[in-house]
Amino acid sequence: MQKISFLGLGVMGYPMAGHLAKKSGADVTVYNRSVAKADQWLGEYQGRKALTPADAARDADLICLCVGNDDDLRQVLTGENGVADTVKAGAIIVDHTTVSADVSREMAAFFADKGVTFLDCPVSGGQAGAVNGVLTIMCGGDRTAYDKVAPILKAVYAREIRHMGPSGTGQLTKMVNQMCIAGVLQGLAEGLSFGMKSGLDMDEVLAVISAGSAQSWQMENRGKTMVRDQFDFGFAVDWIYKDLGIALDEAKNNGANLPVTAQIREFYKELADQGHGRCDASVLIKRLVS
């Protein structure tokens, strides 16, 4: 794939597009709603900027994107001056946005009529994973297209990438991921707040329980920062609130019972209303420690 486009240069997309520019060997074009961010990216990496999604998609073999939500995805892909206006037959679209499974299926069907393959490929690993090129990617959609793009993504910014099934299954897997993260963070917040109120040395507590069955990625990477009231790590409350809402909506369709997910989502709404919407999701502990 000689020409690759990346649309959306947020906290995740910016470094991901950078890895493509440095490691893929392809000509990389970037698009961002804020032109200043695209200019900043061009100051760090080789490539070119496009002023519209349509311009970015023109002649591209692979189009990757990481935007905000369902509406953003539709706008960039099928709105005015969108990807659909110029994408060529045979191109592959890889969507790294966390969105609903329904919109992923909708986009897959829409682009199939144009001879274009759409893959839903949400990522896990947070800002640090994007910066360090060690993301986990869960992919739904056509297996043949997946087999073409997986080696590229693995080489540039994925530590793990798996094909999960037909269109939408990547997003369904990401919903599982987000529910598990939220549950672990709430449990960690409660345990740490209990330890703090008990007067324990929390560095020692974390050291010993991290060596046992309570160990988790969140504990290893967020335990000490939660205790120290540090919440600037990119995985924002606003985004996990959105993601848990997507999961709860899907649960209405499949009959899953998600009482803890629903409760934790309300905790995140409370935190957002208090002005913590841009804080890292581990800020849950703020509800418990004053």
Short mmCIF file of C-alpha atoms in Angstrom, two decimals:
data_model
loop_
_atom_site.label_atom_id
_atom_site.label_comp_id
_atom_site.label_asym_id
_atom_site.label_seq_id
_atom_site.Cartn_x
_atom_site.Cartn_y
_atom_site.Cartn_z
CA MET A 1 0.00 0.00 0.00
CA GLN A 2 1.81 3.05 -1.30
CA LYS A 3 -0.59 5.79 -0.25
CA ILE A 4 -2.04 5.94 3.26
CA SER A 5 -4.27 8.60 4.79
CA PHE A 6 -4.95 9.20 8.48
CA LEU A 7 -7.94 11.28 9.55
CA GLY A 8 -8.16 12.63 13.09
CA LEU A 9 -5.08 13.87 14.95
CA GLY A 10 -6.26 13.73 18.56
CA VAL A 11 -4.32 12.30 21.48
CA MET A 12 -4.44 8.87 19.85
CA GLY A 13 -4.44 9.67 16.15
CA TYR A 14 -1.53 12.10 16.22
CA PRO A 15 1.11 9.56 17.32
CA MET A 16 -0.51 6.74 15.32
CA ALA A 17 -0.22 8.78 12.13
CA GLY A 18 3.35 9.56 13.13
CA HIS A 19 4.22 5.87 13.37
CA LEU A 20 2.76 5.33 9.90
CA ALA A 21 4.88 8.16 8.52
CA LYS A 22 8.06 6.80 10.12
CA LYS A 23 7.63 3.07 9.67
CA SER A 24 5.23 2.19 6.84
CA GLY A 25 7.34 3.35 3.91
CA ALA A 26 4.19 4.80 2.33
CA ASP A 27 3.25 8.34 1.38
CA VAL A 28 1.12 9.55 4.31
CA THR A 29 -1.54 12.26 4.14
CA VAL A 30 -3.21 13.59 7.29
CA TYR A 31 -6.46 15.43 7.87
CA ASN A 32 -7.69 17.13 11.02
CA ARG A 33 -10.57 19.53 11.60
CA SER A 34 -8.10 21.90 13.23
CA VAL A 35 -5.61 22.77 10.52
CA ALA A 36 -3.16 23.99 13.16
CA LYS A 37 -2.86 20.45 14.52
CA ALA A 38 -2.12 19.12 11.02
CA ASP A 39 0.54 21.82 10.60
CA GLN A 40 2.06 20.84 13.93
CA TRP A 41 2.15 17.19 12.81
CA LEU A 42 3.90 18.19 9.57
CA GLY A 43 6.52 19.94 11.65
CA GLU A 44 7.42 16.57 13.19
CA TYR A 45 6.79 14.04 10.43
CA GLN A 46 7.11 13.57 6.67
CA GLY A 47 3.84 13.76 4.76
CA ARG A 48 1.25 16.16 3.51
CA LYS A 49 -1.97 17.62 4.88
CA ALA A 50 -5.39 17.59 3.30
CA LEU A 51 -8.00 20.26 3.91
CA THR A 52 -10.99 17.91 3.61
CA PRO A 53 -11.60 14.20 4.16
CA ALA A 54 -12.33 13.91 0.45
CA ASP A 55 -8.92 15.34 -0.40
CA ALA A 56 -7.26 12.99 2.08
CA ALA A 57 -9.00 9.93 0.63
CA ARG A 58 -8.27 10.66 -3.01
CA ASP A 59 -6.09 7.87 -4.49
CA ALA A 60 -5.39 6.38 -1.03
CA ASP A 61 -4.96 2.62 -0.78
CA LEU A 62 -5.53 2.60 3.00
CA ILE A 63 -7.57 5.16 4.94
CA CYS A 64 -7.24 5.07 8.73
CA LEU A 65 -9.23 7.27 11.04
CA CYS A 66 -9.67 7.97 14.73
CA VAL A 67 -12.36 10.56 15.40
CA GLY A 68 -14.89 11.13 18.20
CA ASN A 69 -18.23 9.35 17.97
CA ASP A 70 -20.87 7.95 15.62
CA ASP A 71 -21.84 11.36 14.25
CA ASP A 72 -18.22 12.36 13.67
CA LEU A 73 -17.60 9.10 11.83
CA ARG A 74 -20.59 9.57 9.55
CA GLN A 75 -19.62 13.18 8.85
CA VAL A 76 -16.02 12.39 7.93
CA LEU A 77 -16.93 9.39 5.81
CA THR A 78 -20.24 10.26 4.16
CA GLY A 79 -20.84 13.96 4.85
CA GLU A 80 -20.07 16.92 2.64
CA ASN A 81 -16.53 16.64 1.24
CA GLY A 82 -16.32 13.25 2.93
CA VAL A 83 -14.27 10.20 2.13
CA ALA A 84 -17.11 8.70 0.10
CA ASP A 85 -16.78 11.47 -2.50
CA THR A 86 -13.34 10.40 -3.69
CA VAL A 87 -12.42 6.97 -2.31
CA LYS A 88 -11.34 4.57 -5.01
CA ALA A 89 -12.65 1.04 -5.49
CA GLY A 90 -10.39 -1.49 -3.81
CA ALA A 91 -9.36 0.83 -0.98
CA ILE A 92 -9.60 -0.31 2.63
CA ILE A 93 -10.92 1.89 5.44
CA VAL A 94 -9.70 1.10 8.95
CA ASP A 95 -11.70 2.85 11.66
CA HIS A 96 -9.94 3.09 15.01
CA THR A 97 -12.71 5.17 16.61
CA THR A 98 -14.72 3.67 19.46
CA VAL A 99 -18.29 3.82 18.11
CA SER A 100 -21.41 1.68 18.08
CA ALA A 101 -21.48 -1.66 16.34
CA ASP A 102 -24.52 -0.42 14.41
CA VAL A 103 -22.70 2.47 12.75
CA SER A 104 -19.81 0.16 11.89
CA ARG A 105 -22.18 -2.24 10.15
CA GLU A 106 -23.85 0.72 8.43
CA MET A 107 -20.54 2.03 7.09
CA ALA A 108 -19.43 -1.43 6.01
CA ALA A 109 -22.59 -1.89 3.94
CA PHE A 110 -22.40 1.64 2.52
CA PHE A 111 -18.83 1.29 1.30
CA ALA A 112 -19.27 -2.27 0.08
CA ASP A 113 -21.57 -0.81 -2.59
CA LYS A 114 -18.60 1.29 -3.74
CA GLY A 115 -16.20 -1.66 -3.87
CA VAL A 116 -14.48 -0.43 -0.70
CA THR A 117 -13.91 -2.49 2.47
CA PHE A 118 -14.63 -0.94 5.87
CA LEU A 119 -13.08 -2.55 8.96
CA ASP A 120 -14.02 -1.59 12.53
CA CYS A 121 -10.71 -1.67 14.41
CA PRO A 122 -10.98 0.08 17.79
CA VAL A 123 -7.85 0.18 19.91
CA SER A 124 -6.89 -0.26 23.55
CA GLY A 125 -3.76 0.92 25.29
CA GLY A 126 -4.47 4.61 25.82
CA GLN A 127 -2.33 7.57 24.92
CA ALA A 128 0.84 5.86 26.13
CA GLY A 129 0.11 2.85 23.94
CA ALA A 130 -0.37 5.11 20.92
CA VAL A 131 2.80 7.08 21.60
CA ASN A 132 4.87 3.93 22.15
CA GLY A 133 3.29 2.01 19.26
CA VAL A 134 2.06 -0.86 21.44
CA LEU A 135 -1.71 -0.71 21.01
CA THR A 136 -4.08 -3.66 21.01
CA ILE A 137 -6.43 -3.70 18.01
CA MET A 138 -9.65 -5.70 17.81
CA CYS A 139 -10.95 -5.97 14.25
CA GLY A 140 -14.34 -6.72 12.73
CA GLY A 141 -15.04 -7.11 9.03
CA ASP A 142 -13.83 -8.89 5.92
CA ARG A 143 -11.06 -11.38 6.71
CA THR A 144 -9.25 -10.93 3.39
CA ALA A 145 -8.96 -7.18 3.93
CA TYR A 146 -7.86 -7.79 7.52
CA ASP A 147 -5.07 -10.08 6.31
CA LYS A 148 -3.83 -7.27 4.05
CA VAL A 149 -3.72 -4.53 6.68
CA ALA A 150 -2.84 -6.48 9.84
CA PRO A 151 0.89 -6.82 9.00
CA ILE A 152 1.10 -3.07 8.37
CA LEU A 153 -0.63 -2.13 11.61
CA LYS A 154 1.40 -4.68 13.57
CA ALA A 155 4.59 -3.20 12.20
CA VAL A 156 3.76 0.42 13.00
CA TYR A 157 1.64 0.75 16.15
CA ALA A 158 0.07 -2.54 17.28
CA ARG A 159 1.45 -4.94 19.87
CA GLU A 160 -1.54 -7.25 19.37
CA ILE A 161 -4.13 -7.37 16.59
CA ARG A 162 -6.89 -9.94 16.19
CA HIS A 163 -9.73 -10.57 13.78
CA MET A 164 -12.88 -10.93 15.90
CA GLY A 165 -15.46 -11.77 13.22
CA PRO A 166 -17.84 -9.90 10.90
CA SER A 167 -18.50 -6.16 10.88
CA GLY A 168 -19.29 -4.81 14.33
CA THR A 169 -17.46 -7.46 16.33
CA GLY A 170 -14.43 -5.25 16.79
CA GLN A 171 -16.63 -2.65 18.44
CA LEU A 172 -18.43 -5.25 20.54
CA THR A 173 -15.06 -6.48 21.79
CA LYS A 174 -14.06 -2.91 22.64
CA MET A 175 -17.25 -2.58 24.70
CA VAL A 176 -16.16 -5.60 26.74
CA ASN A 177 -12.76 -3.95 27.16
CA GLN A 178 -14.22 -0.67 28.42
CA MET A 179 -16.58 -2.34 30.87
CA CYS A 180 -13.71 -4.33 32.34
CA ILE A 181 -11.53 -1.23 32.66
CA ALA A 182 -14.28 0.71 34.41
CA GLY A 183 -14.97 -2.11 36.86
CA VAL A 184 -11.29 -2.55 37.69
CA LEU A 185 -10.82 1.20 38.19
CA GLN A 186 -13.79 1.44 40.53
CA GLY A 187 -12.56 -1.52 42.58
CA LEU A 188 -9.07 -0.01 42.66
CA ALA A 189 -10.46 3.37 43.72
CA GLU A 190 -12.40 1.82 46.59
CA GLY A 191 -9.48 -0.31 47.77
CA LEU A 192 -7.00 2.56 47.63
CA SER A 193 -9.34 4.98 49.39
CA PHE A 194 -9.88 2.39 52.13
CA GLY A 195 -6.13 1.99 52.53
CA MET A 196 -5.56 5.73 52.65
CA LYS A 197 -8.26 6.25 55.27
CA SER A 198 -6.69 3.43 57.29
CA GLY A 199 -3.38 5.27 57.38
CA LEU A 200 -1.46 2.64 55.45
CA ASP A 201 1.71 3.33 53.48
CA MET A 202 0.14 3.09 50.04
CA ASP A 203 3.41 2.57 48.17
CA GLU A 204 3.98 -0.50 50.31
CA VAL A 205 0.38 -1.63 49.88
CA LEU A 206 0.61 -1.38 46.10
CA ALA A 207 3.98 -3.14 46.06
CA VAL A 208 2.71 -6.16 47.95
CA ILE A 209 -0.73 -6.56 46.41
CA SER A 210 0.68 -6.06 42.90
CA ALA A 211 2.62 -9.27 43.51
CA GLY A 212 -0.58 -11.18 44.22
CA SER A 213 -3.89 -11.94 42.57
CA ALA A 214 -5.11 -8.32 42.76
CA GLN A 215 -2.52 -7.31 40.17
CA SER A 216 -3.78 -5.56 37.02
CA TRP A 217 -2.55 -3.17 34.34
CA GLN A 218 -4.54 -0.40 36.00
CA MET A 219 -2.95 -1.10 39.37
CA GLU A 220 0.55 -1.19 37.90
CA ASN A 221 0.11 1.97 35.83
CA ARG A 222 -2.44 4.05 37.74
CA GLY A 223 -2.30 2.94 41.38
CA LYS A 224 0.45 5.32 42.50
CA THR A 225 -0.85 8.21 40.43
CA MET A 226 -4.36 7.79 41.86
CA VAL A 227 -2.95 8.01 45.38
CA ARG A 228 -0.95 11.11 44.39
CA ASP A 229 -3.97 12.86 42.82
CA GLN A 230 -2.51 12.80 39.31
CA PHE A 231 -4.97 12.32 36.46
CA ASP A 232 -3.39 13.66 33.27
CA PHE A 233 -2.94 10.53 31.15
CA GLY A 234 -5.18 11.06 28.12
CA PHE A 235 -7.96 8.48 28.66
CA ALA A 236 -10.55 11.10 29.55
CA VAL A 237 -13.69 10.76 31.64
CA ASP A 238 -15.70 12.22 28.74
CA TRP A 239 -14.61 9.38 26.50
CA ILE A 240 -15.17 6.47 28.86
CA TYR A 241 -18.58 7.95 29.72
CA LYS A 242 -19.39 7.86 26.01
CA ASP A 243 -18.00 4.33 25.61
CA LEU A 244 -19.98 2.91 28.53
CA GLY A 245 -23.11 4.50 27.08
CA ILE A 246 -22.50 2.64 23.82
CA ALA A 247 -22.16 -0.61 25.76
CA LEU A 248 -25.36 0.01 27.71
CA ASP A 249 -27.25 0.76 24.51
CA GLU A 250 -25.99 -2.48 22.99
CA ALA A 251 -27.04 -4.37 26.12
CA LYS A 252 -30.63 -3.30 25.46
CA ASN A 253 -30.38 -5.22 22.19
CA ASN A 254 -28.64 -8.36 23.40
CA GLY A 255 -30.26 -8.64 26.83
CA ALA A 256 -27.05 -8.38 28.88
CA ASN A 257 -27.50 -7.26 32.48
CA LEU A 258 -24.92 -4.57 33.32
CA PRO A 259 -25.79 -3.05 36.71
CA VAL A 260 -22.21 -2.20 37.72
CA THR A 261 -21.43 -0.64 34.34
CA ALA A 262 -24.54 1.53 34.64
CA GLN A 263 -23.60 2.64 38.14
CA ILE A 264 -20.01 3.49 37.25
CA ARG A 265 -21.19 5.47 34.24
CA GLU A 266 -23.25 7.59 36.64
CA PHE A 267 -20.12 8.10 38.74
CA TYR A 268 -18.34 9.40 35.65
CA LYS A 269 -21.22 11.75 34.90
CA GLU A 270 -20.96 13.10 38.43
CA LEU A 271 -17.23 13.71 37.94
CA ALA A 272 -17.77 15.37 34.56
CA ASP A 273 -20.39 17.67 36.07
CA GLN A 274 -17.79 18.65 38.68
CA GLY A 275 -15.37 19.72 35.94
CA HIS A 276 -13.26 16.55 35.69
CA GLY A 277 -14.33 15.56 32.18
CA ARG A 278 -10.83 15.88 30.73
CA CYS A 279 -9.17 14.01 33.60
CA ASP A 280 -7.99 10.44 33.20
CA ALA A 281 -10.61 7.76 33.91
CA SER A 282 -8.78 6.77 37.09
CA VAL A 283 -10.14 9.97 38.65
CA LEU A 284 -12.92 7.80 40.10
CA ILE A 285 -10.98 7.89 43.38
CA LYS A 286 -11.79 11.60 43.75
CA ARG A 287 -15.34 10.66 44.66
CA LEU A 288 -14.06 8.72 47.64
CA VAL A 289 -11.11 10.72 48.97
CA SER A 290 -11.42 14.35 49.98
#
